Coordinates of C-alpha atoms in Angstrom, one line a residue:
Chain G
X1 CA -0.2 0.0 0.0
X2 CA 2.7 2.3 0.9
X3 CA 4.8 1.4 -2.1
X4 CA 1.6 2.1 -4.3
X5 CA 1.3 5.5 -2.7
X6 CA 5.0 6.2 -3.3
X7 CA 4.7 5.6 -6.9
X8 CA 1.7 7.9 -7.8
X9 CA 3.6 10.4 -5.6
X10 CA 6.6 10.1 -7.7
X11 CA 4.6 10.0 -11.0
X12 CA 2.6 13.3 -10.2
X13 CA 5.9 15.0 -9.4
X14 CA 7.5 13.8 -12.8
X15 CA 3.6 15.5 -14.4
X16 CA 3.9 18.4 -12.9
X17 CA 7.4 19.1 -12.0
X18 CA 8.2 22.8 -13.4
X19 CA 11.2 23.1 -16.4
X20 CA 14.0 23.0 -14.9
X21 CA 15.3 26.4 -15.1
X22 CA 11.9 27.6 -13.4
X23 CA 12.4 24.7 -11.2
X24 CA 15.2 26.9 -9.5
X25 CA 13.3 30.0 -10.0
X26 CA 14.4 31.8 -13.3
X27 CA 12.7 32.7 -16.5
X28 CA 13.6 34.5 -19.0
X29 CA 11.6 36.8 -21.6
X30 CA 12.4 38.2 -25.1
X31 CA 10.0 41.3 -26.2
X32 CA 10.6 42.6 -30.0
X33 CA 11.2 39.6 -32.2
X34 CA 9.0 36.2 -32.8
X35 CA 10.4 33.1 -33.7
X36 CA 11.1 32.9 -37.7
X37 CA 9.9 36.5 -37.9
X38 CA 10.8 38.4 -41.1
X39 CA 12.5 41.9 -39.9
X40 CA 14.3 45.1 -41.1
X41 CA 15.9 48.0 -40.1
X42 CA 16.5 48.8 -36.8
X43 CA 14.6 46.0 -34.4
X44 CA 14.3 47.0 -30.4
X45 CA 14.9 44.0 -28.3
X46 CA 14.0 43.9 -24.7
X47 CA 14.9 41.2 -22.4
X48 CA 13.6 40.6 -18.7
X49 CA 15.0 38.0 -16.5
X50 CA 13.6 37.1 -13.0
X51 CA 15.0 34.9 -10.2
X52 CA 14.0 34.4 -6.6
X53 CA 17.4 34.0 -5.7
X54 CA 18.8 36.7 -8.1
X55 CA 19.7 37.3 -11.3
X56 CA 23.7 36.7 -11.2
X57 CA 24.1 37.4 -15.3
X58 CA 22.2 37.8 -18.1
X59 CA 23.4 37.7 -21.6
X60 CA 21.8 38.4 -25.2
X61 CA 23.5 37.1 -28.1
X62 CA 22.8 38.1 -31.9
X63 CA 24.3 35.0 -34.5
X64 CA 27.1 34.2 -31.7
X65 CA 28.0 38.0 -30.8
X66 CA 27.2 39.5 -27.2
X67 CA 25.3 42.6 -27.4
X68 CA 24.3 42.0 -23.5
X69 CA 25.9 41.0 -20.9
X70 CA 24.7 42.0 -17.2
X71 CA 25.9 40.7 -14.0
X72 CA 24.1 43.0 -11.3
X73 CA 25.2 44.0 -8.5
X74 CA 23.9 42.4 -5.5
X75 CA 20.7 40.7 -5.4
X76 CA 18.4 41.7 -8.0
X77 CA 15.3 39.4 -8.2
X78 CA 14.3 41.1 -12.0
X79 CA 16.5 42.5 -14.5
X80 CA 15.8 43.8 -17.7
X81 CA 18.0 45.0 -20.5
X82 CA 17.6 46.2 -24.3
X83 CA 19.5 46.5 -27.4
X84 CA 18.4 48.3 -30.4
X85 CA 19.8 45.6 -33.3
X86 CA 20.5 47.8 -36.7
X87 CA 19.7 44.4 -38.6
X88 CA 21.7 46.8 -41.5
X89 CA 24.8 46.2 -40.1
X90 CA 27.0 43.4 -38.7
X91 CA 26.8 43.2 -34.9
X92 CA 29.6 44.7 -33.5
X93 CA 31.3 45.8 -37.1
X94 CA 30.2 49.0 -39.4
X95 CA 29.9 46.6 -42.5
X96 CA 26.5 45.8 -44.4
X97 CA 25.4 42.6 -42.9
X98 CA 23.7 39.9 -45.4
X99 CA 20.2 39.4 -45.5
X100 CA 20.0 35.6 -44.1
X101 CA 18.8 34.0 -41.0
X102 CA 20.4 34.9 -37.5
X103 CA 19.7 33.5 -33.9
X104 CA 19.1 35.5 -31.2
X105 CA 19.2 34.1 -28.1
X106 CA 18.9 35.3 -24.3
X107 CA 20.4 33.4 -21.1
X108 CA 20.1 34.1 -17.7
X109 CA 21.9 33.0 -14.1
X110 CA 20.3 32.9 -11.0
X111 CA 22.9 32.7 -7.6
X112 CA 21.4 29.7 -6.9
X113 CA 22.8 27.9 -10.1
X114 CA 19.7 27.6 -11.9
X115 CA 19.7 28.8 -15.5
X116 CA 16.8 29.2 -18.3
X117 CA 17.3 30.2 -21.6
X118 CA 15.6 31.2 -24.9
X119 CA 16.1 31.2 -28.9
X120 CA 14.4 33.0 -31.6
X121 CA 15.4 32.7 -35.2
X122 CA 15.1 36.5 -36.8
X123 CA 14.8 36.3 -41.0
X124 CA 17.1 39.8 -42.1
X125 CA 15.0 41.0 -45.0
X126 CA 16.4 44.6 -45.7
X127 CA 15.5 46.1 -48.8
X128 CA 19.0 47.2 -50.9
X129 CA 19.6 50.8 -51.6
X130 CA 18.4 52.7 -54.9
X131 CA 21.0 52.5 -56.9
X132 CA 23.1 55.8 -57.3
X133 CA 25.0 57.3 -60.4
X134 CA 22.5 56.2 -63.0
X135 CA 23.9 58.2 -66.3
X136 CA 22.9 57.3 -69.7
X137 CA 24.5 57.8 -73.5
X138 CA 23.3 57.2 -76.7
X139 CA 25.7 56.0 -79.8
X140 CA 23.8 55.4 -82.9
X141 CA 21.2 53.2 -82.0
X142 CA 22.6 51.9 -79.4
X143 CA 21.5 53.3 -75.5
X144 CA 23.9 52.4 -72.9
X145 CA 22.9 53.0 -69.1
X146 CA 24.9 52.7 -66.5
X147 CA 25.2 53.2 -62.8
X148 CA 27.1 52.5 -59.6
X149 CA 27.5 49.6 -57.9
X150 CA 25.1 49.0 -54.5
X151 CA 27.4 48.9 -51.4
X152 CA 25.2 45.7 -49.8
X153 CA 27.3 42.6 -49.8
X154 CA 24.5 40.1 -51.0
X155 CA 23.1 41.9 -54.6
X156 CA 22.1 39.4 -56.9
X157 CA 21.5 41.9 -59.7
X158 CA 19.7 44.9 -61.4
X159 CA 16.5 45.2 -63.6
X160 CA 17.0 47.5 -66.1
X161 CA 12.7 48.8 -66.6
X162 CA 11.7 50.4 -69.8
X163 CA 8.6 52.4 -70.1
X164 CA 5.6 50.6 -71.7
X165 CA 2.1 51.8 -71.3
X166 CA 1.5 53.1 -68.3
X167 CA 4.0 51.2 -66.3
X168 CA 7.9 49.7 -66.7
X169 CA 8.8 46.3 -67.9
X170 CA 11.9 44.7 -67.7
X171 CA 14.1 45.6 -70.6
X172 CA 16.8 43.1 -68.5
X173 CA 18.0 41.6 -65.6
X174 CA 22.0 42.2 -65.5
X175 CA 24.9 41.1 -63.0
X176 CA 27.0 44.3 -64.0
X177 CA 26.5 48.0 -63.6
X178 CA 26.3 48.5 -67.3
X179 CA 23.4 47.7 -69.9
X180 CA 23.2 48.5 -73.5
X181 CA 20.7 48.0 -76.0
X182 CA 19.3 49.0 -79.2
X183 CA 15.6 49.5 -78.5
X184 CA 14.4 51.1 -81.7
X185 CA 13.5 54.6 -82.5
X186 CA 12.0 57.0 -80.6
X187 CA 11.5 58.2 -76.8
X188 CA 12.5 56.0 -74.3
X189 CA 12.4 56.3 -70.2
X190 CA 14.4 53.9 -68.2
X191 CA 15.2 53.3 -64.6
X192 CA 17.0 50.6 -62.5
X193 CA 15.9 48.4 -59.6
X194 CA 18.2 46.6 -57.3
X195 CA 17.7 42.9 -56.5
X196 CA 18.6 41.6 -52.9
X197 CA 19.2 37.9 -52.1
X198 CA 16.8 37.1 -49.3
X199 CA 15.7 34.0 -47.3
X200 CA 12.7 35.6 -46.7
X201 CA 11.6 35.7 -50.5
X202 CA 13.3 33.9 -52.9
X203 CA 12.8 35.9 -55.8
X204 CA 14.9 38.4 -53.5
X205 CA 14.1 42.1 -52.4
X206 CA 14.1 45.0 -54.5
X207 CA 14.8 48.4 -53.9
X208 CA 12.9 51.5 -54.9
X209 CA 13.1 52.3 -58.5
X210 CA 15.9 54.8 -59.5
X211 CA 14.5 58.3 -60.9
X212 CA 13.8 57.3 -64.6
X213 CA 16.0 59.1 -67.5
X214 CA 14.3 59.7 -70.9
X215 CA 16.5 60.0 -73.8
X216 CA 15.5 59.8 -77.8
X217 CA 17.1 57.8 -80.3
X218 CA 16.8 58.6 -83.7
X219 CA 16.5 56.5 -86.7
X220 CA 18.6 57.0 -89.3
X221 CA 16.8 58.0 -92.7
X222 CA 16.9 55.4 -95.7
X223 CA 20.2 55.9 -97.6
X224 CA 21.6 58.1 -94.5
X225 CA 24.5 57.2 -91.9
X226 CA 23.5 56.3 -88.3
X227 CA 22.1 58.8 -85.8
X228 CA 24.5 60.8 -83.9
X229 CA 25.2 60.4 -80.2
X230 CA 24.6 62.0 -76.7
X231 CA 25.4 61.4 -72.7
X232 CA 23.1 62.3 -70.2
X233 CA 23.3 62.0 -66.5
X234 CA 20.9 61.8 -63.6
X235 CA 20.5 65.3 -62.0
X236 CA 21.3 67.0 -64.9
X237 CA 20.2 70.3 -66.2
X238 CA 16.8 69.8 -68.0
X239 CA 14.3 68.4 -66.1
X240 CA 10.7 68.0 -67.3
X241 CA 7.5 67.1 -65.2
X242 CA 9.6 65.4 -62.5
X243 CA 11.9 63.1 -64.8
X244 CA 15.6 63.9 -66.0
X245 CA 16.1 64.1 -69.7
X246 CA 19.1 63.6 -71.6
X247 CA 19.3 66.0 -74.7
X248 CA 22.1 64.7 -76.3
X249 CA 20.7 62.1 -78.8
X250 CA 20.7 64.0 -82.2
X251 CA 21.6 63.0 -85.6
X252 CA 19.1 61.6 -87.9
X253 CA 17.9 63.7 -90.7
X254 CA 15.3 64.1 -93.3
X255 CA 12.7 61.8 -91.2
X256 CA 9.4 62.7 -92.5
X257 CA 6.8 64.5 -90.2
X258 CA 9.9 65.4 -87.6
X259 CA 9.6 68.2 -84.9
X260 CA 11.4 69.4 -82.2
X261 CA 10.3 68.4 -78.9
X262 CA 9.5 71.0 -76.2
X263 CA 12.7 71.9 -74.3
X264 CA 15.2 70.4 -76.5
X265 CA 18.8 72.0 -77.1
X266 CA 21.7 71.4 -79.1
X267 CA 22.1 70.4 -82.8
X268 CA 18.5 71.4 -83.7
X269 CA 16.1 69.5 -81.7
X270 CA 14.9 65.7 -81.4
X271 CA 13.1 64.6 -84.6
X272 CA 9.6 62.3 -83.5
X273 CA 8.7 59.4 -85.6
X274 CA 6.2 60.0 -88.4
X275 CA 2.9 58.8 -87.1
X276 CA 2.0 55.4 -88.7
X277 CA -0.7 55.2 -90.9
X278 CA -2.4 51.8 -90.6
X279 CA -5.2 52.6 -92.8
X280 CA -2.8 52.7 -96.2
X281 CA -2.8 49.2 -97.8
X282 CA 0.9 49.1 -97.5
X283 CA 0.6 48.3 -93.9
X284 CA 4.4 47.7 -93.0
X285 CA 5.9 50.8 -92.1
X286 CA 9.3 52.1 -93.1
X287 CA 10.9 51.7 -90.1
X288 CA 10.7 49.3 -87.1
X289 CA 8.5 50.5 -84.0
X290 CA 10.4 51.0 -80.8
X291 CA 10.2 48.0 -78.3
X292 CA 7.4 48.3 -75.8
X293 CA 5.4 49.6 -79.6
X294 CA 3.7 53.0 -79.7
X295 CA 0.2 53.8 -78.3
X296 CA -2.9 52.9 -80.8
X297 CA -4.9 56.0 -80.4
X298 CA -1.8 58.6 -80.9
X299 CA -1.2 56.3 -84.5
X300 CA -4.2 55.2 -85.8
X301 CA -6.2 58.0 -86.7
X302 CA -7.2 59.5 -89.9
X303 CA -6.2 63.3 -90.8
X304 CA -9.5 64.5 -90.4
X305 CA -9.0 63.0 -86.5
X306 CA -11.6 60.6 -86.4
X307 CA -10.6 57.0 -86.1
X308 CA -9.1 55.4 -88.7
X309 CA -11.1 52.3 -90.4
X310 CA -10.4 52.2 -94.1
X311 CA -9.9 48.4 -93.6
X312 CA -13.4 46.7 -94.2
X313 CA -14.9 45.3 -91.4
X314 CA -14.2 41.5 -90.8
X315 CA -15.8 39.2 -93.2
X316 CA -17.0 41.5 -96.0
X317 CA -13.3 41.3 -97.3
X318 CA -13.9 37.6 -97.6
X319 CA -17.5 38.0 -99.1
X320 CA -15.9 40.2 -101.9
X321 CA -13.0 38.3 -102.8
X322 CA -15.3 35.1 -103.1
X323 CA -18.0 37.1 -105.0
X324 CA -14.9 37.8 -107.3
X325 CA -14.3 34.4 -107.7
X326 CA -17.9 33.9 -108.5
X327 CA -17.8 36.7 -111.2
X328 CA -15.0 35.2 -112.8
X329 CA -16.5 31.3 -112.7
X330 CA -19.6 33.1 -114.3
X331 CA -17.8 34.6 -117.2
X332 CA -15.8 31.8 -118.2
X333 CA -19.2 29.7 -118.3
X334 CA -20.6 32.5 -120.9
X335 CA -17.6 31.8 -122.5
X336 CA -17.5 28.4 -122.4
X337 CA -21.7 28.3 -123.6
X338 CA -20.5 30.7 -126.5
X339 CA -17.7 28.9 -127.5
X340 CA -19.4 25.4 -128.0
X341 CA -20.9 24.8 -131.5
X342 CA -24.4 24.4 -131.3
X343 CA -25.8 20.7 -131.7
X344 CA -27.5 19.7 -134.7
X345 CA -31.4 19.1 -134.5
X346 CA -32.1 15.2 -134.1
X347 CA -34.1 14.1 -137.1
X348 CA -37.7 13.3 -136.9
X349 CA -38.7 10.6 -138.8
X350 CA -41.9 10.7 -140.5
Chain R
X1 CA 4.5 19.0 -136.2
X2 CA 1.8 21.6 -137.0
X3 CA -0.4 23.1 -134.3
X4 CA -3.8 22.0 -134.1
X5 CA -6.1 24.3 -132.9
X6 CA -8.3 22.6 -129.9
X7 CA -11.5 22.3 -131.0
X8 CA -14.3 24.5 -129.6
X9 CA -16.1 21.8 -127.9
X10 CA -12.6 21.1 -125.4
X11 CA -12.2 24.9 -124.9
X12 CA -15.7 25.1 -123.9
X13 CA -15.6 22.1 -121.3
X14 CA -12.2 23.4 -119.8
X15 CA -13.8 26.9 -119.2
X16 CA -16.8 25.3 -117.7
X17 CA -14.4 23.0 -115.6
X18 CA -12.3 26.2 -114.7
X19 CA -15.6 27.8 -113.9
X20 CA -16.9 25.1 -111.5
X21 CA -13.2 25.1 -109.6
X22 CA -13.8 29.0 -109.6
X23 CA -17.1 29.0 -108.0
X24 CA -16.6 26.3 -105.9
X25 CA -13.4 28.5 -104.6
X26 CA -15.4 31.6 -104.4
X27 CA -18.4 29.7 -102.2
X28 CA -15.6 28.5 -99.9
X29 CA -13.7 31.8 -99.8
X30 CA -17.3 33.7 -99.2
X31 CA -18.0 31.0 -96.3
X32 CA -14.4 30.7 -94.9
X33 CA -14.6 33.1 -92.0
X34 CA -18.3 32.0 -91.2
X35 CA -17.3 28.4 -91.4
X36 CA -14.5 29.1 -88.7
X37 CA -16.9 31.0 -86.6
X38 CA -19.3 28.0 -86.7
X39 CA -15.9 25.7 -85.5
X40 CA -15.0 28.1 -82.8
X41 CA -18.5 28.2 -81.5
X42 CA -18.8 24.4 -81.8
X43 CA -15.3 24.2 -79.9
X44 CA -16.7 26.7 -77.6
X45 CA -19.9 25.0 -76.1
X46 CA -17.7 21.7 -75.6
X47 CA -15.2 24.3 -73.7
X48 CA -17.6 25.3 -71.5
X49 CA -18.8 22.5 -70.1
X50 CA -15.0 21.0 -69.5
X51 CA -14.0 24.3 -67.7
X52 CA -15.8 23.8 -64.5
X53 CA -14.8 20.2 -64.1
X54 CA -11.2 20.9 -64.5
X55 CA -10.6 22.5 -61.4
X56 CA -8.4 19.5 -60.2
X57 CA -5.9 19.5 -62.9
X58 CA -5.9 23.8 -62.7
X59 CA -5.0 23.2 -59.5
X60 CA -2.1 21.3 -60.2
X61 CA -1.5 23.1 -63.1
X62 CA -1.9 20.1 -65.8
X63 CA -4.0 21.9 -67.7
X64 CA -2.7 20.8 -71.1
X65 CA -2.7 22.9 -74.9
X66 CA -6.0 23.2 -76.0
X67 CA -8.0 22.8 -72.7
X68 CA -10.0 25.2 -71.0
X69 CA -8.1 27.1 -69.1
X70 CA -10.2 30.0 -67.6
X71 CA -13.4 32.3 -68.9
X72 CA -12.7 35.6 -70.2
X73 CA -15.6 38.2 -70.1
X74 CA -15.0 42.0 -71.8
X75 CA -18.6 43.2 -70.5
X76 CA -17.9 46.5 -72.4
X77 CA -17.5 44.8 -75.2
X78 CA -19.8 41.8 -75.0
X79 CA -17.0 39.8 -75.0
X80 CA -17.1 36.0 -73.3
X81 CA -15.2 33.2 -74.3
X82 CA -13.5 30.4 -72.9
X83 CA -9.4 30.6 -73.1
X84 CA -7.3 27.9 -73.8
X85 CA -3.8 26.9 -73.0
X86 CA -1.6 27.1 -75.7
X87 CA -1.3 29.5 -78.5
X88 CA -0.8 27.2 -81.2
X89 CA -2.8 27.2 -84.4
X90 CA -4.8 24.4 -83.1
X91 CA -5.4 25.5 -79.7
X92 CA -6.0 29.2 -81.0
X93 CA -9.3 27.7 -83.3
X94 CA -11.0 28.2 -80.0
X95 CA -10.5 31.8 -80.4
X96 CA -8.2 32.7 -77.4
X97 CA -5.5 30.8 -76.1
X98 CA -3.1 31.7 -73.4
X99 CA 0.4 32.0 -73.4
X100 CA 1.5 28.8 -71.4
X101 CA 5.1 30.5 -70.4
X102 CA 3.1 33.0 -68.6
X103 CA 1.7 33.1 -64.7
X104 CA -1.7 31.5 -64.4
X105 CA -4.6 33.9 -64.0
X106 CA -4.7 35.8 -60.4
X107 CA -0.7 34.8 -60.1
X108 CA 2.2 37.7 -59.8
X109 CA 3.5 38.5 -63.0
X110 CA 2.0 38.9 -66.2
X111 CA -0.8 36.7 -67.5
X112 CA -0.9 36.7 -71.3
X113 CA -3.9 35.5 -73.5
X114 CA -3.5 35.8 -77.4
X115 CA -6.8 36.1 -79.0
X116 CA -8.3 35.8 -83.1
X117 CA -8.9 39.4 -84.4
X118 CA -10.6 38.2 -87.2
X119 CA -12.3 34.5 -87.8
X120 CA -13.0 31.9 -85.4
X121 CA -15.1 33.5 -83.2
X122 CA -12.8 37.0 -83.5
X123 CA -13.2 37.6 -79.6
X124 CA -11.1 40.3 -79.9
X125 CA -12.1 41.8 -82.7
X126 CA -12.9 45.2 -80.9
X127 CA -9.6 45.1 -78.7
X128 CA -8.9 48.6 -80.4
X129 CA -11.7 49.9 -78.6
X130 CA -10.4 49.0 -74.8
X131 CA -10.1 52.0 -72.8
X132 CA -9.0 52.5 -69.3
X133 CA -10.8 51.5 -67.3
X134 CA -12.3 48.8 -68.7
X135 CA -13.0 45.4 -66.6
X136 CA -11.9 42.2 -68.2
X137 CA -13.0 39.5 -65.8
X138 CA -11.2 35.9 -65.8
X139 CA -13.4 33.1 -64.1
X140 CA -10.9 30.0 -63.5
X141 CA -12.2 26.6 -62.1
X142 CA -11.2 28.3 -58.7
X143 CA -11.3 31.8 -58.4
X144 CA -12.5 35.0 -60.6
X145 CA -10.2 37.9 -60.9
X146 CA -11.2 41.0 -62.2
X147 CA -8.8 43.3 -64.0
X148 CA -8.8 46.7 -65.0
X149 CA -7.2 48.2 -68.3
X150 CA -4.9 50.6 -67.8
X151 CA -3.5 52.9 -70.8
X152 CA -4.5 52.3 -74.5
X153 CA -3.6 49.8 -76.5
X154 CA -0.3 49.8 -78.3
X155 CA 0.7 48.6 -80.9
X156 CA 3.9 46.2 -81.3
X157 CA 6.5 44.6 -83.6
X158 CA 5.3 40.9 -84.1
X159 CA 8.8 40.3 -82.6
X160 CA 8.7 42.5 -79.6
X161 CA 8.0 40.4 -76.8
X162 CA 8.8 42.5 -73.9
X163 CA 5.5 43.1 -74.2
X164 CA 4.6 39.2 -72.5
X165 CA 7.2 39.2 -70.1
X166 CA 6.6 38.4 -66.9
X167 CA 8.1 41.8 -65.6
X168 CA 6.8 43.8 -63.3
X169 CA 7.2 40.9 -60.8
X170 CA 5.6 43.3 -57.8
X171 CA 2.2 43.2 -59.5
X172 CA -0.4 40.9 -61.0
X173 CA -0.9 41.9 -64.6
X174 CA -2.9 40.6 -67.7
X175 CA -1.9 41.2 -71.3
X176 CA -4.2 40.7 -74.1
X177 CA -2.9 40.2 -77.5
X178 CA -4.3 40.1 -81.2
X179 CA -3.0 41.1 -85.2
X180 CA -2.9 44.6 -86.2
X181 CA -4.0 45.8 -88.3
X182 CA -7.8 44.1 -88.3
X183 CA -7.3 41.2 -90.7
X184 CA -3.4 41.7 -90.8
X185 CA -0.6 39.8 -89.5
X186 CA 2.1 42.6 -89.9
X187 CA 2.0 44.0 -86.0
X188 CA 0.5 42.8 -82.9
X189 CA -2.0 45.1 -80.6
X190 CA -1.7 44.9 -77.0
X191 CA -3.6 45.8 -73.8
X192 CA -2.2 46.2 -70.2
X193 CA -4.8 45.1 -67.6
X194 CA -4.0 45.4 -63.5
X195 CA -5.5 42.9 -61.1
X196 CA -7.9 44.9 -58.8
X197 CA -9.9 42.0 -57.2
X198 CA -10.0 38.1 -56.7
X199 CA -12.6 36.1 -55.0
X200 CA -12.6 32.5 -54.7
X201 CA -15.5 30.6 -56.9
X202 CA -15.8 27.6 -55.0
X203 CA -16.4 29.3 -51.6
X204 CA -18.7 31.5 -53.0
X205 CA -20.6 28.4 -54.6
X206 CA -20.4 26.8 -51.2
X207 CA -22.2 29.8 -49.5

């Protein structure tokens, strides 16, 4: 009977026994970070430790580096400490940190020898800085965009975006800090986005785009040489409507419908492409449209200003062609009847 | 060998034969657009029934080329067509097809759909009339996505694939493409729309 009572008491002790640390009266608490959370910027961390016998030592480490280490004088049952973690930099170093998982650990030891500790994982997910030093140059039909390398150690690439419609589309994603393409003729706006490696988002985290740089590439007129060249730099002298513009692209001559753009300067202004006339039966234009195309409304209007619809509606064209075939067929049949010699009438026997 | 002039009867027979051939060709040409429209309508009838049953395949990403992917509606133009997966000639006999390398409706990136502007039901015939703010609704077996046209239609070169590339990744876009000018494949007309709303069709039906 006594043995049974002892067994039950032992079992109850095992089940309801407090954890090792708490058993000796030590508890730690970490505020400001949830385990596995994606964090960025400066993260205010606060730690709290309590022990009935008093806290002997309280430490907070980030990725193995001790950032808080307190050993209170005398018996202090409650100890609080805080640390503002600048996640953009390595702890204890001025160098920019990588975006990855970091382990944050709190540990407290009491005067009675008890200890408690708590760990949390922080996924640092800082946005890269906006690329700087953006400059452009136009040589013939080639547009070159260059910028300074970002200082972050884990930049995976840069996306060069070209304006399309009412938004930007990717022209290319490159790992270098220079990009060249021949987009065709016309006015183009570019901007650059830096992409940083990130554990939190596999596609990477992107910077705010740079300000756009606008330039004009002139198409050489048939028979003439390539267009001239020019350069521009973000923050240059010609700012219109909140965007920086390069004014060095010139050189095309003899383009029909060419008109100088407002604000253009240098060698006689920037020629615009002539408006395509979709209604003409010679549908292909004598030049290639720029990448991203041209707005339909701006180009597909008749000289009177109304919408252009010279091409007959669907079906009517097919009907007309079919009727032409039928007419030719009828004509051929008529000719056949005319050519056929009249057959002799059958003799009627009396 | 002296040239023998063909007999009038032979010339007459040849002309009659040519007339019959031309007449048949003429009838064929006249009937072609109507025949393709009828053919597309027949395909569409089958697809409309299959679309709802494709929920499992759609969720698993197993929709094959030629199979129904989503219903496309443009209320202002009265367009209501089932879009199939793929943009091959045979797939596009249904009227409109989804570029296979682009995201599925509602996903991040740029969903691209090509459609006939003439023949085969010509679902994108009036694409040039689309205006900023017009709604395009894609209803998949699982969700209903409402896109809003941004900007105006643009005319691009046939080899300008930048218009259907996946970027910008930050948003969810829809790009509709067709031939331009109407009845010609010299250029491509494109229009871009922005995802503004997504609703769960299955959950709505369960309520």
